[in-house]
């Protein structure tokens, strides 16, 4: 029977195997904007959970008086409230995971709320302050995403 010759690993072999799996980028400052973007997405996820739960509290009657009950509201208000109750929580999951679809769903909620406030003021009251906050969050996201994209090589 023949023995299979064993190959001894040299320090050079170990160095090559470690170099093959390590990335060329360090974590210290190369991904600064990407980290900030992920932090922003996580903060927006918490805000989206709060907004979604608030809309569900409106649907279930946990907030508001008897005259503000869900059943007493207009059909447009009811439809918009249910829409935001669902989509805000879906967006929150995607944002927390920092997935591309999460950002798309979140952007949909931001634009939808701004459109409802501006174009249909009878539903939620047409608050310019809400539109300004939504626009500020959108601008912050776009700026962070742009800076994070510049960190990555083409």
XYZ file of C-alpha atoms in Angstrom:
154
model
C 0.000 0.000 0.000
C 1.238 3.360 -0.846
C 1.108 6.286 1.472
C -0.133 9.640 0.273
C 2.630 12.124 0.828
C 1.563 14.835 3.247
C 2.278 18.394 2.346
C 3.435 20.615 5.127
C 2.029 24.118 5.153
C 4.551 26.867 5.192
C 3.950 30.333 6.659
C 3.740 31.594 3.090
C 0.783 29.265 2.390
C -1.016 30.465 5.531
C -0.465 34.094 4.553
C -1.840 33.484 1.081
C -4.954 31.755 2.377
C -5.704 34.553 4.834
C -5.072 37.203 2.198
C -7.503 35.477 -0.138
C -10.395 35.805 2.298
C -9.664 39.220 3.753
C -11.002 42.262 1.995
C -8.818 45.083 0.860
C -10.930 47.646 2.725
C -10.628 48.363 6.388
C -13.635 49.027 8.578
C -12.193 52.138 10.161
C -13.218 54.902 7.787
C -13.825 53.529 4.335
C -17.512 52.791 4.974
C -18.339 55.846 7.055
C -21.267 57.041 4.920
C -22.632 53.540 4.483
C -22.712 53.162 8.257
C -24.476 56.490 8.595
C -27.006 55.435 5.952
C -27.744 52.187 7.790
C -28.136 54.113 11.072
C -30.550 56.519 9.356
C -32.520 53.593 7.919
C -32.785 52.008 11.368
C -33.997 55.281 12.895
C -36.573 55.608 10.109
C -37.600 51.995 10.793
C -38.396 52.882 14.401
C -40.318 55.969 13.243
C -42.224 53.827 10.711
C -43.153 51.304 13.412
C -44.463 54.133 15.585
C -46.469 55.609 12.695
C -47.836 52.207 11.687
C -48.876 51.375 15.232
C -50.494 54.795 15.562
C -52.582 54.137 12.456
C -53.558 50.717 13.803
C -54.505 52.386 17.094
C -56.804 54.660 15.111
C -58.369 51.672 13.332
C -58.906 49.720 16.544
C -60.089 52.701 18.586
C -57.232 52.950 21.096
C -56.756 56.645 20.331
C -59.387 59.337 19.901
C -62.818 59.794 21.354
C -66.136 58.332 20.345
C -66.768 61.094 17.819
C -63.343 60.349 16.258
C -64.020 56.614 15.971
C -62.939 54.796 12.824
C -66.535 54.021 11.849
C -67.490 57.704 12.009
C -64.794 58.836 9.573
C -65.153 59.274 5.825
C -64.427 56.386 3.489
C -61.352 58.224 2.139
C -59.956 58.673 5.668
C -60.596 55.005 6.478
C -58.889 53.809 3.279
C -55.856 56.056 3.799
C -55.522 55.035 7.445
C -55.613 51.315 6.646
C -53.149 51.845 3.778
C -50.660 53.586 6.082
C -51.253 51.102 8.920
C -50.089 48.277 6.658
C -47.434 49.919 4.500
C -45.625 51.681 7.362
C -45.024 48.375 9.148
C -43.876 46.674 5.943
C -41.503 49.576 5.310
C -40.191 49.334 8.871
C -39.154 45.707 8.385
C -37.371 46.487 5.127
C -35.675 49.552 6.578
C -34.441 47.690 9.642
C -32.926 45.027 7.406
C -31.453 47.794 5.186
C -32.785 46.110 2.059
C -33.372 47.938 -1.219
C -37.072 47.017 -1.231
C -37.411 48.490 2.267
C -36.147 51.837 1.052
C -38.510 51.693 -1.933
C -41.526 50.920 0.264
C -40.488 53.656 2.698
C -40.103 56.151 -0.150
C -43.593 55.144 -1.282
C -44.986 55.951 2.168
C -43.206 59.302 2.300
C -44.431 60.367 -1.132
C -47.939 59.006 -0.458
C -48.276 60.985 2.764
C -47.034 64.169 1.091
C -49.458 63.721 -1.815
C -52.403 63.060 0.499
C -51.563 66.110 2.602
C -51.129 68.389 -0.411
C -53.662 67.083 -2.923
C -56.390 65.772 -0.625
C -56.455 68.060 2.429
C -59.939 66.841 3.401
C -58.518 63.446 4.442
C -55.908 64.393 7.065
C -56.122 68.172 7.149
C -53.451 69.273 4.662
C -50.657 70.046 7.094
C -47.697 71.745 5.425
C -45.561 70.874 8.468
C -46.005 67.148 7.779
C -45.074 67.666 4.138
C -41.960 69.613 5.214
C -40.876 66.851 7.620
C -41.447 64.174 4.968
C -39.441 66.230 2.420
C -36.632 66.698 4.953
C -36.468 62.940 5.618
C -36.465 62.263 1.874
C -33.643 64.768 1.302
C -31.611 63.264 4.153
C -32.031 59.777 2.704
C -31.029 60.880 -0.802
C -27.952 62.718 0.504
C -26.817 59.761 2.614
C -27.447 57.277 -0.198
C -25.465 59.443 -2.606
C -22.517 59.748 -0.201
C -22.599 55.997 0.514
C -22.636 55.251 -3.215
C -19.539 57.403 -3.703
C -17.638 55.215 -1.212
C -18.029 52.115 -3.352
C -15.846 51.667 -6.379
C -17.619 51.480 -9.753
